[in-house]
Coordinates of C-alpha atoms in Angstrom, one line a residue:
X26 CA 19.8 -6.1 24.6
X27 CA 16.4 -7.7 23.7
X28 CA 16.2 -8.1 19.8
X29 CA 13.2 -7.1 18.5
X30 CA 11.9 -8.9 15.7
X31 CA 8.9 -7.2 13.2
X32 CA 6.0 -9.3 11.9
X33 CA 3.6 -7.8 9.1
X34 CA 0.3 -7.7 11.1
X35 CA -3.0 -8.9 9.5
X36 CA -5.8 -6.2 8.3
X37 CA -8.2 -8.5 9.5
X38 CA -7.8 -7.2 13.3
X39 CA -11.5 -8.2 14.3
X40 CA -10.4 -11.5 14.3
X41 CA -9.9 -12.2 17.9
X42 CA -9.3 -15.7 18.4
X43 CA -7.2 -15.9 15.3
X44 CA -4.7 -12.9 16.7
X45 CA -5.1 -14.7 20.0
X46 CA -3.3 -18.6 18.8
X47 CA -1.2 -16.4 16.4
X48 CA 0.5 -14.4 19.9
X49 CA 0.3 -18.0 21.4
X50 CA 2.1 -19.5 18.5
X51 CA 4.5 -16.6 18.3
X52 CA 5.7 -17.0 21.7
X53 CA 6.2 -21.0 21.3
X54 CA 8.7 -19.9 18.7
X55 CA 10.0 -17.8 21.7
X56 CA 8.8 -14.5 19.8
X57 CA 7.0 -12.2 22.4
X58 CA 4.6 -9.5 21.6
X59 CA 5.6 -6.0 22.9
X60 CA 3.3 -3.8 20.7
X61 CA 0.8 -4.0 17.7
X62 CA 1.8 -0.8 15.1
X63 CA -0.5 0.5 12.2
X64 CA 1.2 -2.3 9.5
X65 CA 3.8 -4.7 11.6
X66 CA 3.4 -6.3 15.0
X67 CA 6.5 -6.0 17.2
X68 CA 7.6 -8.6 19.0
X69 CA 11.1 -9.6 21.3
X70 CA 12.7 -12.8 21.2
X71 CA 13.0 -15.0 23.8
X72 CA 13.4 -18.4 25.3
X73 CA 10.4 -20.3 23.9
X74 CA 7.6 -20.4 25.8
X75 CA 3.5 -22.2 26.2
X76 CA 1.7 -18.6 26.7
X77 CA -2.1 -17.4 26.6
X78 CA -3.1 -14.4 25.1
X79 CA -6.9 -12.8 25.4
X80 CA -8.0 -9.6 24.4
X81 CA -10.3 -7.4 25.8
X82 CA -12.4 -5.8 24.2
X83 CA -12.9 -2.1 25.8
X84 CA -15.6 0.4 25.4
X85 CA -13.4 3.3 25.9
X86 CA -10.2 3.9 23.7
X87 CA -7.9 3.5 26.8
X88 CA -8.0 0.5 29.8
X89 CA -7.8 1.9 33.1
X90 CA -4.5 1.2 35.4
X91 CA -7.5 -0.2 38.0
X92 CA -8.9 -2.9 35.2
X93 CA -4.8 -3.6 34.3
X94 CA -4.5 -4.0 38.0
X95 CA -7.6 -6.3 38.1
X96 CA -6.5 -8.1 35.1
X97 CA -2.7 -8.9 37.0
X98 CA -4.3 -10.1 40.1
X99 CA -5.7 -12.8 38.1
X100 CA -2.9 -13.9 36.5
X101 CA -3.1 -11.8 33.2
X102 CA -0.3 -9.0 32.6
X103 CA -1.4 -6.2 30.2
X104 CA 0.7 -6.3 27.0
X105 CA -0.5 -3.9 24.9
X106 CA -3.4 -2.2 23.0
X107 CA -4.8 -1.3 19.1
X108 CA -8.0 -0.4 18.5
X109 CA -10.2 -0.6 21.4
X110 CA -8.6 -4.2 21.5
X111 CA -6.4 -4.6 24.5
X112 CA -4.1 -8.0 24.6
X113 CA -3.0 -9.8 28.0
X114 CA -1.0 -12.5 28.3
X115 CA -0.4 -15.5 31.3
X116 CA 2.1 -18.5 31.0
X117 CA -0.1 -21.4 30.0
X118 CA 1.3 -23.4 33.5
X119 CA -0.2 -20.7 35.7
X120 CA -3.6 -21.5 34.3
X121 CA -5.0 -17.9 35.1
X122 CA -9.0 -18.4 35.4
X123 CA -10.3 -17.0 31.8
X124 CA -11.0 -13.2 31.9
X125 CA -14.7 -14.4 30.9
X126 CA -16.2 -17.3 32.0
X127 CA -19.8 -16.2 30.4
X128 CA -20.2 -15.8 26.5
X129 CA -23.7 -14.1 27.1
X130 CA -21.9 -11.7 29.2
X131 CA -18.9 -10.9 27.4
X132 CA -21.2 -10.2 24.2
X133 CA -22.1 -7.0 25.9
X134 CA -17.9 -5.5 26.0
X135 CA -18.4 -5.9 22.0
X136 CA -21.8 -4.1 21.8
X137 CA -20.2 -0.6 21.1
X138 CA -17.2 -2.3 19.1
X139 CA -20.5 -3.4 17.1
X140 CA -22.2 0.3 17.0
X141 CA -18.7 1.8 15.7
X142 CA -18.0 -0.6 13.1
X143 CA -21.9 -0.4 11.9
X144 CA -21.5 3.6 11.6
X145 CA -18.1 3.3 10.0
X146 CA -19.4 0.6 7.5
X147 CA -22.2 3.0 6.4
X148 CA -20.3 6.1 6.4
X149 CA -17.6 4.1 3.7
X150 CA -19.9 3.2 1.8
X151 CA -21.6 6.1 1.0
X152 CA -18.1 7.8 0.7
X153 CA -17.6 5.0 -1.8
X154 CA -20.7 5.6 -3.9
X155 CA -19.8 9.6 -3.8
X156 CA -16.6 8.5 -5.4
X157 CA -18.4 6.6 -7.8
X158 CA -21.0 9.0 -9.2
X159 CA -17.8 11.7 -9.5
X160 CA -15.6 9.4 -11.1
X161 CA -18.9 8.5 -13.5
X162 CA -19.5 11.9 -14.1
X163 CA -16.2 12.1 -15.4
X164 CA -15.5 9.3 -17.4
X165 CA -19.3 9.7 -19.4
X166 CA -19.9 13.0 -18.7
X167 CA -18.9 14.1 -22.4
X168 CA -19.2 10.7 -23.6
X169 CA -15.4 9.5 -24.0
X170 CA -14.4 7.5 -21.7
X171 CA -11.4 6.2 -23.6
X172 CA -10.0 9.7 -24.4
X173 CA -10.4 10.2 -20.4
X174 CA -8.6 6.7 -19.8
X175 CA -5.6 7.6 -22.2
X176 CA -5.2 11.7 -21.6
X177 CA -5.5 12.2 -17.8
X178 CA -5.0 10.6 -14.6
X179 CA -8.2 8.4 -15.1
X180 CA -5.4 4.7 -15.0
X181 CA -4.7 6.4 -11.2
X182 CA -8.5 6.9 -10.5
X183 CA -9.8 3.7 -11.5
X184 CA -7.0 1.8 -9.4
X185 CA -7.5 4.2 -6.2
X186 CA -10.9 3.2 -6.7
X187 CA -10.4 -0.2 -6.6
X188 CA -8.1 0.2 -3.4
X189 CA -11.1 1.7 -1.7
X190 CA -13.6 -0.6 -3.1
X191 CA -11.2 -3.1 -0.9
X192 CA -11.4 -1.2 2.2
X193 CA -14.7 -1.0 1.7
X194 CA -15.2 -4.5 1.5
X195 CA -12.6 -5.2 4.7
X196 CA -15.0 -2.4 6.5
X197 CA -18.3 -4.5 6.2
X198 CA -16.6 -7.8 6.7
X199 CA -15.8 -6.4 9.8
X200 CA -18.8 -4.8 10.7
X201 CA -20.4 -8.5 10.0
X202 CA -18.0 -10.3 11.6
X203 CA -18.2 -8.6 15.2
X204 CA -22.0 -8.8 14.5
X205 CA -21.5 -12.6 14.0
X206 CA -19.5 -13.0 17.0
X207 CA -21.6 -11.1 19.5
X208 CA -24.5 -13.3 18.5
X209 CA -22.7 -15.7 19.1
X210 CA -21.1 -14.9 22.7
X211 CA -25.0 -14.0 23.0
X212 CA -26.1 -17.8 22.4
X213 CA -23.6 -19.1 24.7
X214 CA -21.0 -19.7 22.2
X215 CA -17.3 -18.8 23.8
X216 CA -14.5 -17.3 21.3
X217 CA -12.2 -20.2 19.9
X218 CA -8.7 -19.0 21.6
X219 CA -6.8 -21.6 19.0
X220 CA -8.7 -20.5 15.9
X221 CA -6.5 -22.0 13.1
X222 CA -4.5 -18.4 11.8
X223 CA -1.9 -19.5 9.4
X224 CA -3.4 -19.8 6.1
X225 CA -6.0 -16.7 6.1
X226 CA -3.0 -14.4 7.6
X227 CA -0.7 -15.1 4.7
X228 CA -3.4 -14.7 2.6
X229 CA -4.0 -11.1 4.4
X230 CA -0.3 -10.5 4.4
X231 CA 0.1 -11.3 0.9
X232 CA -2.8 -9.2 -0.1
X233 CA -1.4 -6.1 1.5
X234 CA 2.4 -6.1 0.3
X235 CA 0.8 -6.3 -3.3
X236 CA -1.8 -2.7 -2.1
X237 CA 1.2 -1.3 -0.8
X238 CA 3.2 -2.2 -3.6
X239 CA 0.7 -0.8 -6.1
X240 CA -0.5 2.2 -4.4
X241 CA 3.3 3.2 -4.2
X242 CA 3.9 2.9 -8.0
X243 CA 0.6 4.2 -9.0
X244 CA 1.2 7.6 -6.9
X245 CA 4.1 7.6 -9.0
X246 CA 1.9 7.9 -12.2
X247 CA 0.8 11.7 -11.7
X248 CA 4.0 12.6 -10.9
X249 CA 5.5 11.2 -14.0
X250 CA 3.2 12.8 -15.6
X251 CA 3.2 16.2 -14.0
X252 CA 7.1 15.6 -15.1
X253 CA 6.3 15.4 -18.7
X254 CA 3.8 17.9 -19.7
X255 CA 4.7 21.2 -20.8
X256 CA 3.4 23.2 -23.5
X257 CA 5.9 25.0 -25.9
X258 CA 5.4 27.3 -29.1
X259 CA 5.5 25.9 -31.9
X260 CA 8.8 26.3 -34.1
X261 CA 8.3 27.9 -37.8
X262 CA 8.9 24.1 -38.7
X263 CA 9.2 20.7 -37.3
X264 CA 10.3 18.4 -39.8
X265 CA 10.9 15.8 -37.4
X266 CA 7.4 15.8 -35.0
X267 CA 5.0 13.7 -35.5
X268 CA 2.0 16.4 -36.5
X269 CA 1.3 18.6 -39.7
X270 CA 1.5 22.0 -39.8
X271 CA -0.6 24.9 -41.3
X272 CA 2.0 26.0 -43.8
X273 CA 2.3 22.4 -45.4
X274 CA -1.7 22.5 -45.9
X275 CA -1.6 26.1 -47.3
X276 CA 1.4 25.8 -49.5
X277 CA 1.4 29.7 -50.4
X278 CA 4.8 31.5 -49.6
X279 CA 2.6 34.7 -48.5
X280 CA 1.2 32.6 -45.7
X281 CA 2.6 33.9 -42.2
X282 CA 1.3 33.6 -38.6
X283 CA -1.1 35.4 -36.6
X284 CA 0.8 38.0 -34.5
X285 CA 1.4 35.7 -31.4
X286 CA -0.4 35.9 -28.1
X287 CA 1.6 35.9 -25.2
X288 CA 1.1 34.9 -21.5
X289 CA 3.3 34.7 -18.2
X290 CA 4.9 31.4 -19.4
X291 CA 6.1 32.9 -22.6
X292 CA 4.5 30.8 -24.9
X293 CA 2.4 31.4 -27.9
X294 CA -1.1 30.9 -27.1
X295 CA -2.3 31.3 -30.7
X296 CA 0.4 28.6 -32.3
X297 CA 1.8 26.3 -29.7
X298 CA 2.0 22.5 -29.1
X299 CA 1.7 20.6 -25.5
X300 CA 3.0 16.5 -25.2
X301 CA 1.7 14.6 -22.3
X302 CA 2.5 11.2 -21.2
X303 CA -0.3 8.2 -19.7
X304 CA 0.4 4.3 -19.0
X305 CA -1.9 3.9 -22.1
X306 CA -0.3 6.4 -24.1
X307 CA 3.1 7.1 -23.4
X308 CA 4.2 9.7 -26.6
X309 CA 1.0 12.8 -26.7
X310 CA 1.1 15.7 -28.7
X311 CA -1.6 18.4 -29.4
X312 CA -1.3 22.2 -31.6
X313 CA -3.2 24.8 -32.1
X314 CA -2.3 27.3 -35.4
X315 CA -3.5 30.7 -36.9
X316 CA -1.9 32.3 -39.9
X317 CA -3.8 34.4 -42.5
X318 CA -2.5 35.5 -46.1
X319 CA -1.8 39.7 -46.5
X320 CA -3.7 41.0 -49.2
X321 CA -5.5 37.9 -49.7
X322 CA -9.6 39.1 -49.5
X323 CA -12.4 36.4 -49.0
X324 CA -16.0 37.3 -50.8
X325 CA -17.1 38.9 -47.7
X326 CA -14.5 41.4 -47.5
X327 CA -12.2 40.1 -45.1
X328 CA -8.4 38.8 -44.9
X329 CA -8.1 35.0 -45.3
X330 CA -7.1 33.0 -42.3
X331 CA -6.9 29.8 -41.6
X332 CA -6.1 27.4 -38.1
X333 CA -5.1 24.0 -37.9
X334 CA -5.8 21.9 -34.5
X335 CA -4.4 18.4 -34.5
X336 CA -4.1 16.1 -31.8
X337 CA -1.6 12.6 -31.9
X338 CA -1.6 9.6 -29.5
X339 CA 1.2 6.5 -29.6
X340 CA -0.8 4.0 -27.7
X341 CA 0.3 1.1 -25.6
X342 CA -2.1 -1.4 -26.9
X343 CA -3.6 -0.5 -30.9
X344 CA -7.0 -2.3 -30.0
X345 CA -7.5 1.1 -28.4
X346 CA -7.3 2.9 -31.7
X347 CA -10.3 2.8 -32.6
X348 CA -12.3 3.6 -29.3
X349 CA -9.9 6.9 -29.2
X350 CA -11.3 7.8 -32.8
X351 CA -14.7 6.9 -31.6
X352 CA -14.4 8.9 -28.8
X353 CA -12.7 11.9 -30.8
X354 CA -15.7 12.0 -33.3
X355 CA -18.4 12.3 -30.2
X356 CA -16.0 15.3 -28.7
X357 CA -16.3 17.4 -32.3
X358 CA -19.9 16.1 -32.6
X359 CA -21.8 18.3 -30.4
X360 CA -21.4 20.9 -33.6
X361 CA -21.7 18.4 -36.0
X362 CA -24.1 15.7 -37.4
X363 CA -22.6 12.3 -36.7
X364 CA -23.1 11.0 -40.1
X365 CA -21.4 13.3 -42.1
X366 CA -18.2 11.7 -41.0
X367 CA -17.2 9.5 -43.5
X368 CA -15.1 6.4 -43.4
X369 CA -13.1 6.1 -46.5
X370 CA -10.2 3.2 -47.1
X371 CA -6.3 4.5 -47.5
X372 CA -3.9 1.9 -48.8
X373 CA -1.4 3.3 -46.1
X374 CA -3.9 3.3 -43.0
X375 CA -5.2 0.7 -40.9
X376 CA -8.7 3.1 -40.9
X377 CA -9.5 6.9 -42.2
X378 CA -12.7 8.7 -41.4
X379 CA -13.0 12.4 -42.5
X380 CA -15.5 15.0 -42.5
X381 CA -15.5 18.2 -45.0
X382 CA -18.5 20.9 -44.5
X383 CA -18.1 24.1 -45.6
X384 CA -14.5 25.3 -44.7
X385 CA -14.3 22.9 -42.0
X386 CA -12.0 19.8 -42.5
X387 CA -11.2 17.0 -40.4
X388 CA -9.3 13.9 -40.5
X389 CA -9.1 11.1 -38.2
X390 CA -6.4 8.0 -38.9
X391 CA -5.6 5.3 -37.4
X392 CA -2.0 3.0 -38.6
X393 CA -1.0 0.5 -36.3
X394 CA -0.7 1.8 -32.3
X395 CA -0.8 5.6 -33.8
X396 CA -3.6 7.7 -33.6
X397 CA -4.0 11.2 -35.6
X398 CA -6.7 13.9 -35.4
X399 CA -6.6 17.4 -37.6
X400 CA -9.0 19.7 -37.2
X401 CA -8.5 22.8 -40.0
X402 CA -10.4 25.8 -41.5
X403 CA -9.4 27.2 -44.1
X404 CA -9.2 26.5 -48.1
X405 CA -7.4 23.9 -48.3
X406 CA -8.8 20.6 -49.6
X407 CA -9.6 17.3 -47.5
X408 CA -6.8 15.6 -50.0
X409 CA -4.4 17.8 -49.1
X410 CA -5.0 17.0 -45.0
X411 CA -4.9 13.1 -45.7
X412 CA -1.4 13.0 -47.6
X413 CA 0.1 15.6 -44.5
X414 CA -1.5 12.8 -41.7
X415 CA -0.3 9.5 -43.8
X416 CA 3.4 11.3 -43.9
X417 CA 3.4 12.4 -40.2
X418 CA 1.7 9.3 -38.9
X419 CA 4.6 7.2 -40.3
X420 CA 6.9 8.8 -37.1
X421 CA 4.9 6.8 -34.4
X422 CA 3.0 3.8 -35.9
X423 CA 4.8 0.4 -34.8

């Protein structure tokens, strides 16, 4: 039996003269081509042998049986096809007359090869710049890019984006490079059947394990995360997570929790917390609480209540601390005036910024690669908030 023996095919597959010494190599190394595949070329191994390759270049997607025919009259058997590229090959002692003996004339089997790769081209890249201005619309839609980076699948996004900014580039090289060569044929100027292959094809070769290689673990990335998100309600305590809690800040035994709001999953929409997982921030948590105190009547004649929403990142790197807490000022800004958060120093934080309007409280801190946000209305002072975050911040900071 025939072994067969796989090769990792370049991307580059305009590149006729380069595929045609790499076939004519192969074979000298007694490795004969049999088919070309979507990734790997196959080929059988044999007794070493001087062989010619061409390829033809068809206008149709198929050759005919009557041009094959044609073809083996001459000397040139029909190996196989990819593209509209079709490959024949003719021991080198036959010395089969070339399937083209005029450039200006073979220029004319590449003009819709041309036309195909100039619509593709255009069509990528405006697919491209559609991707671009919905990824941008994302990212600075609501100003916060970095919250967008570390809380959703935006890692995934930019490196798909950068895979297709590649294929975009391979596209017009193409589309350039047939261009090239048709001028070319047009001036008289044959194809170079020994174009040196070796370096640019390893180059290709590496180039494409490493995409492979990188799409496959970056498609891992939303399911990893799809893995770890789940939302939960939150437990009358929690001692040991790192996030404060409603009661803590309203210190008053009376204090109890809105009457909870249930959906399908069976989780409290009114008090529950959710942890998520990115690259850039593998340990996510964000709550939400209501509670009120019976009996307990405010001046306009209703029963105190209070909420508490908090939000806490461990991030990879800590120079992207302060970005998230830049970016979380600009989301709770929009009902806010910028300046009236304050940055204030804390001899236990790396940086502390706070805001306190009215019965509205928030803290933002920063220690090391931990990140803490807590949103709260109610009566509770701004003190109060700031000892809770410095206590619960100590969990996660490294």
């Amino acid at each position: 039996m025939t072994k067969a023996v796989y090769k990792l095919r370049p991307s580059d597959y305009w590149r006729i003269g380069e595929h045609e010494s790499w076939f004519a190599d192969m074979a000298a190394n007694g490795l004969f081509l049999k088919k070309m595949g979507f990734h790997f070329a196959k080929f059988v191994k044999g007794e070493p042998m001087e062989m010619r390759y061409r390829i033809e270049v068809n206008s149709g997607d198929e050759i005919t049986s009557e041009q094959k025919q044609m073809y083996a009259e001459s000397g040139w058997e029909y190996v196989t096809s990819y593209n509209l590229f079709h490959v024949f090959s003719s021991p080198a002692d036959l010395e089969a007359p070339e399937l083209h003996t005029d450039p200006a004339e073979q220029a004319f089997t590449i003009e819709t090869l041309d036309t195909k790769l100039t619509f593709s081209t255009i069509i990528t890249i405006a697919g491209m710049l559609l991707l671009i201005g919905v990824q941008a619309s994302v990212w600075f839609l609501d100003d916060t890019p970095t919250l967008v980076l570390i809380e959703g699948s935006a890692v995934f996004q930019v490196i798909f984006a950068l895979f297709l900014f590649y294929s975009t580039y391979l596209s017009l090289q193409a589309a350039i490079s047939i261009r090239k060569l048709r001028r070319n044929l047009i001036e008289g100027k044959p194809i170079d059947h020994h174009a040196p292959w070796r370096k640019r094809f390893q180059t290709q070769n590496i180039i494409g394990i490493l995409l492979t290689i990188g799409m496959g673990l970056i498609a891992i990335i939303p399911i990893f995360q799809l893995a770890k998100i789940d939302t939960k309600t939150l437990p009358e305590s929690s001692p040991d997570l790192p996030f404060i809690r409603l009661a803590d800040l309203e210190n008053n035994p009376d204090f109890i929790r809105e009457e909870p709001v249930f959906f399908n999953d069976n989780v409290d929409r009114g008090n529950q917390y959710s942890f998520n997982w990115s690259p850039l921030a593998p340990l996510q948590y964000e709550t939400a609480e209501h509670g009120f105190i019976p009996g307990e009547i405010q001046k306009y004649g209703e029963e105190y209540s209070s909420s508490l929403d908090t939000k806490v990142y461990q991030l990879r790197f800590p120079s992207l601390a302060e970005p998230v807490i830049s970016d979380l000022i600009q989301s709770r800004s929009f009902q806010t005036e910028r300046e009236d958060f304050i940055e204030t120093s804390h001899p236990e934080l790396d940086l502390l910024i706070t805001y306190d309007k009215n019965k509205t409280k928030m803290v933002f801190a920063h220690k090391g690669n931990a990140v803490m946000f807590a949103s709260y209305y109610g009566h509770a002072n701004i003190e109060t908030i700031i000892e809770n975050t410095v206590e619960k911040i100590k969990f996660i900071s490294e």
